[in-house]
C-alpha positions as semicolon CSV with decimal commas, in nm:
position;residue;x (nm);y (nm);z (nm)
1;X;0,005;-0,004;0,000
2;X;0,112;0,363;-0,056
3;X;0,066;0,656;0,163
4;X;0,174;1,034;0,173
5;X;0,137;1,279;0,453
6;X;0,252;1,640;0,428
7;X;0,294;1,852;0,739
8;X;0,370;2,228;0,726
9;X;0,454;2,464;1,019
10;X;0,624;2,431;1,353
11;X;0,668;2,065;1,443
12;X;0,871;1,784;1,607
13;X;1,095;1,582;1,386
14;X;1,224;1,257;1,536
15;X;1,412;1,043;1,294
16;X;1,512;0,686;1,393
17;X;1,682;0,690;1,735
18;X;1,732;1,068;1,725
19;X;2,116;1,036;1,703
20;X;2,111;1,287;1,417
21;X;1,772;1,457;1,438
22;X;1,538;1,476;1,729
23;X;1,335;1,705;1,961
24;X;1,533;1,681;2,293
25;X;1,200;1,598;2,437
26;X;1,299;1,565;2,807
27;X;1,392;1,937;2,812
28;X;1,124;2,179;2,919
29;X;1,189;2,391;2,606
30;X;1,220;2,110;2,358
31;X;1,355;2,147;2,005
32;X;1,108;2,211;1,717
33;X;1,152;2,281;1,350
34;X;0,976;2,526;1,123
35;X;0,955;2,308;0,814
36;X;0,761;2,140;0,532
37;X;0,766;1,765;0,587
38;X;0,664;1,475;0,370
39;X;0,630;1,124;0,529
40;X;0,573;0,847;0,256
41;X;0,530;0,472;0,250
42;X;0,530;0,222;-0,033
43;X;0,504;-0,139;0,071
44;X;0,809;-0,212;0,288
45;X;0,975;0,126;0,210
46;X;0,910;0,425;0,434
47;X;1,077;0,766;0,440
48;X;1,082;1,113;0,557
49;X;1,188;1,441;0,367
50;X;1,183;1,775;0,543
51;X;1,293;2,127;0,430
52;X;1,364;2,328;0,750
53;X;1,368;2,708;0,751
54;X;1,416;2,758;1,123
55;X;1,544;2,559;1,428
56;X;1,377;2,645;1,761
57;X;1,655;2,527;1,993
58;X;1,644;2,437;2,371
59;X;1,873;2,726;2,452
60;X;1,601;2,994;2,391
61;X;1,510;3,229;2,107
62;X;1,842;3,420;2,095
63;X;2,012;3,088;2,027
64;X;1,780;2,966;1,749
65;X;1,922;2,905;1,397
66;X;1,804;3,031;1,059
67;X;1,805;2,733;0,835
68;X;1,813;2,637;0,464
69;X;1,841;2,262;0,544
70;X;1,721;1,940;0,397
71;X;1,660;1,613;0,581
72;X;1,606;1,288;0,409
73;X;1,582;0,945;0,581
74;X;1,455;0,629;0,387
75;X;1,407;0,271;0,536
76;X;1,353;-0,061;0,383
77;X;1,227;-0,332;0,606
78;X;1,232;-0,668;0,434
79;X;1,222;-0,865;0,754
80;X;1,218;-0,817;1,133
81;X;1,584;-0,941;1,136
82;X;1,697;-0,686;0,883
83;X;1,609;-0,323;0,837
84;X;1,823;-0,107;0,607
85;X;1,827;0,270;0,625
86;X;1,997;0,546;0,430
87;X;2,011;0,916;0,516
88;X;2,134;1,249;0,407
89;X;2,131;1,556;0,629
90;X;2,235;1,873;0,455
91;X;2,243;2,143;0,722
92;X;2,284;2,511;0,630
93;X;2,251;2,761;0,923
94;X;2,271;3,124;0,831
95;X;2,372;3,247;1,175
96;X;2,580;2,949;1,281
97;X;2,795;2,853;0,973
98;X;3,028;2,657;1,202
99;X;2,764;2,398;1,255
100;X;2,668;2,368;0,885
101;X;2,757;2,029;0,735
102;X;2,636;1,750;0,519
103;X;2,613;1,405;0,660
104;X;2,554;1,096;0,443
105;X;2,521;0,761;0,594
106;X;2,353;0,402;0,622
107;X;2,235;0,186;0,906
108;X;2,145;-0,181;0,947
109;X;1,933;-0,303;1,234
110;X;1,709;-0,581;1,335
111;X;1,603;-0,831;1,602
112;X;1,537;-1,205;1,610
113;X;1,472;-1,482;1,876
114;X;1,723;-1,746;1,972
115;X;1,525;-1,980;2,193
116;X;1,399;-1,779;2,486
117;X;1,634;-1,496;2,411
118;X;1,577;-1,198;2,189
119;X;1,884;-1,059;2,020
120;X;1,882;-0,705;1,869
121;X;2,153;-0,522;1,679
122;X;2,238;-0,182;1,513
123;X;2,525;-0,088;1,289
124;X;2,575;0,265;1,150
125;X;2,833;0,431;0,930
126;X;2,833;0,805;0,822
127;X;3,071;1,057;0,680
128;X;3,044;1,429;0,740
129;X;3,194;1,723;0,550
130;X;3,168;2,100;0,515
131;X;2,853;2,255;0,344
132;X;2,752;2,591;0,220
133;X;2,855;2,860;0,463
134;X;3,103;2,649;0,648
135;X;3,437;2,715;0,476
136;X;3,651;2,491;0,699
137;X;3,737;2,172;0,495
138;X;3,689;1,848;0,683
139;X;3,593;1,491;0,627
140;X;3,498;1,304;0,932
141;X;3,361;0,957;0,986
142;X;3,102;0,813;1,229
143;X;3,086;0,444;1,327
144;X;2,851;0,283;1,578
145;X;2,741;-0,069;1,660
146;X;2,559;-0,239;1,957
147;X;2,410;-0,568;2,028
148;X;2,154;-0,641;2,304
149;X;2,025;-0,958;2,446
150;X;1,680;-0,979;2,632
151;X;1,553;-1,263;2,859
152;X;1,226;-1,212;3,028
153;X;1,257;-0,873;3,218
154;X;1,645;-0,845;3,180
155;X;1,827;-0,681;2,894
156;X;2,208;-0,657;2,862
157;X;2,349;-0,422;2,582
158;X;2,709;-0,373;2,457
159;X;2,776;-0,070;2,252
160;X;3,054;0,112;2,068
161;X;3,051;0,460;1,904
162;X;3,322;0,653;1,741
163;X;3,298;1,019;1,622
164;X;3,614;1,116;1,441
165;X;3,803;1,444;1,518
166;X;4,108;1,597;1,347
167;X;4,224;1,808;1,639
168;X;4,039;2,116;1,521
169;X;3,696;1,977;1,467
170;X;3,495;1,667;1,566
171;X;3,206;1,497;1,403
172;X;2,888;1,685;1,521
173;X;2,519;1,619;1,540
174;X;2,369;1,969;1,603
175;X;2,008;1,861;1,563
176;X;2,023;1,537;1,770
177;X;1,886;1,454;2,110
178;X;2,233;1,466;2,231
179;X;2,161;1,400;2,597
180;X;2,065;1,038;2,519
181;X;2,424;0,967;2,395
182;X;2,778;0,977;2,545
183;X;2,652;0,992;2,898
184;X;2,379;1,182;3,072
185;X;2,620;1,415;3,245
186;X;2,659;1,598;2,912
187;X;3,028;1,647;2,993
188;X;3,117;1,676;2,619
189;X;2,850;1,951;2,559
190;X;3,006;2,274;2,439
191;X;2,869;2,621;2,536
192;X;2,664;2,622;2,218
193;X;2,471;2,316;2,322
194;X;2,655;2,076;2,072
195;X;2,801;1,753;2,200
196;X;3,139;1,725;2,038
197;X;3,519;1,697;2,099
198;X;3,772;1,832;1,868
199;X;3,989;1,518;1,889
200;X;3,699;1,287;1,831
201;X;3,553;1,051;2,090
202;X;3,532;0,669;2,133
203;X;3,264;0,563;2,371
204;X;3,256;0,195;2,473
205;X;2,955;0,130;2,707
206;X;2,769;-0,155;2,861
207;X;2,414;-0,129;3,012
208;X;2,188;-0,338;3,216
209;X;1,804;-0,288;3,212
210;X;1,545;-0,469;3,425
211;X;1,169;-0,413;3,437
212;X;1,046;-0,554;3,772
213;X;0,682;-0,675;3,799
214;X;0,567;-0,562;4,133
215;X;0,234;-0,689;4,272
216;X;0,168;-0,351;4,442
217;X;-0,077;-0,139;4,235
218;X;0,085;0,199;4,336
219;X;0,413;0,101;4,178
220;X;0,406;-0,039;3,817
221;X;0,563;-0,007;3,481
222;X;0,893;0,006;3,671
223;X;1,208;0,037;3,470
224;X;1,568;0,036;3,606
225;X;1,873;0,099;3,386
226;X;2,241;0,120;3,482
227;X;2,504;0,204;3,234
228;X;2,893;0,238;3,232
229;X;3,080;0,443;2,969
230;X;3,459;0,437;2,889
231;X;3,568;0,740;2,677
232;X;3,882;0,753;2,472
233;X;4,030;1,022;2,248
234;X;3,963;0,906;1,900
235;X;4,270;1,077;1,738
236;X;4,533;0,969;1,987
237;X;4,366;0,674;2,167
238;X;4,433;0,842;2,518
239;X;4,195;0,769;2,804
240;X;3,957;1,064;2,868
241;X;3,756;0,931;3,155
242;X;3,453;0,727;3,241
243;X;3,096;0,768;3,350
244;X;2,825;0,584;3,542
245;X;2,447;0,648;3,462
246;X;2,146;0,521;3,652
247;X;1,780;0,578;3,608
248;X;1,473;0,437;3,789
249;X;1,124;0,512;3,645
250;X;0,785;0,400;3,779
251;X;0,420;0,479;3,745
252;X;0,241;0,569;4,076
253;X;-0,095;0,595;3,919
254;X;-0,206;0,554;3,555
255;X;-0,145;0,930;3,519
256;X;0,132;1,010;3,760
257;X;0,485;0,876;3,718
258;X;0,820;0,944;3,890
259;X;1,177;0,933;3,770
260;X;1,509;0,931;3,953
261;X;1,828;0,984;3,739
262;X;2,187;1,015;3,819
263;X;2,508;1,071;3,612
264;X;2,867;1,086;3,735
265;X;3,155;1,170;3,499
266;X;3,519;1,138;3,618
267;X;3,784;1,281;3,389
268;X;4,133;1,129;3,354
269;X;4,361;1,335;3,560
270;X;4,648;1,354;3,311
271;X;4,665;1,288;2,935
272;X;4,958;1,252;2,703
273;X;5,117;1,554;2,521
274;X;4,931;1,632;2,210
275;X;4,587;1,515;2,339
276;X;4,318;1,768;2,417
277;X;4,232;1,792;2,793
278;X;3,902;1,626;2,873
279;X;3,613;1,827;3,030
280;X;3,592;1,864;3,403
281;X;3,448;1,591;3,632
282;X;3,091;1,635;3,733
283;X;2,786;1,475;3,891
284;X;2,417;1,537;3,822
285;X;2,094;1,424;3,964
286;X;1,730;1,463;3,863
287;X;1,396;1,405;4,032
288;X;1,098;1,419;3,785
289;X;0,730;1,395;3,842
290;X;0,499;1,370;3,528
291;X;0,133;1,400;3,532
292;X;-0,065;1,326;3,212
293;X;-0,399;1,513;3,177
């Protein structure tokens, strides 16, 4: 079957896992896009194209970006065990040329059952270069892969992500929901709200997730996740530090939920000569109550 939906105006745009384009939805002032967007489907092929004229960022109106950008993401899903995706994000920001770039990439993902265990995987490759108003020449790679195994209420996930850097500039994802990646402390977020490191970052992480089934009616849909990150300088291989993340969410009533969240980043005290200094150590904690009308 074929379908087409066109949306014009201020809107959320969430593409795939939001690694490249998202709405940063957990912020109070989430990111939205002034754009014309077309979502289409033809059999097992689905896609999104958007022309974006303005980015309403989480940092307030004075930090918004004028845009002449194109977003294209197309997915073919021949089977549950194989999903292939291609994307091109051509970003041109009139008042932030340094964040202008064009990123082209591909992704394979899927999940399958092995006995009582569900196994899921993702593998992504992308290349990024200068575009339009950005006159600095660069060609930077992005590589990511993860595999997760689930048994009953338990999930263990191993992940690797590398954003290349040349010592002057690192691979960037200025429209992403960056808080969800490279640790919740946001240690690698620059003053402009972009999560990047000029030397590039390698992030090796492992996470454990459990969804307990309590009999008590006042505590249900409980979800606990613990994750450990190990960060290395992508250009030199030097150790940059590590981070622990933990989050507990639960529904108290069908409309009221609570979340406790913690992040602790510890930087490496010394790094070899020629390696950029890692950001400062930090700890953050959140307590959130959400009520749905």
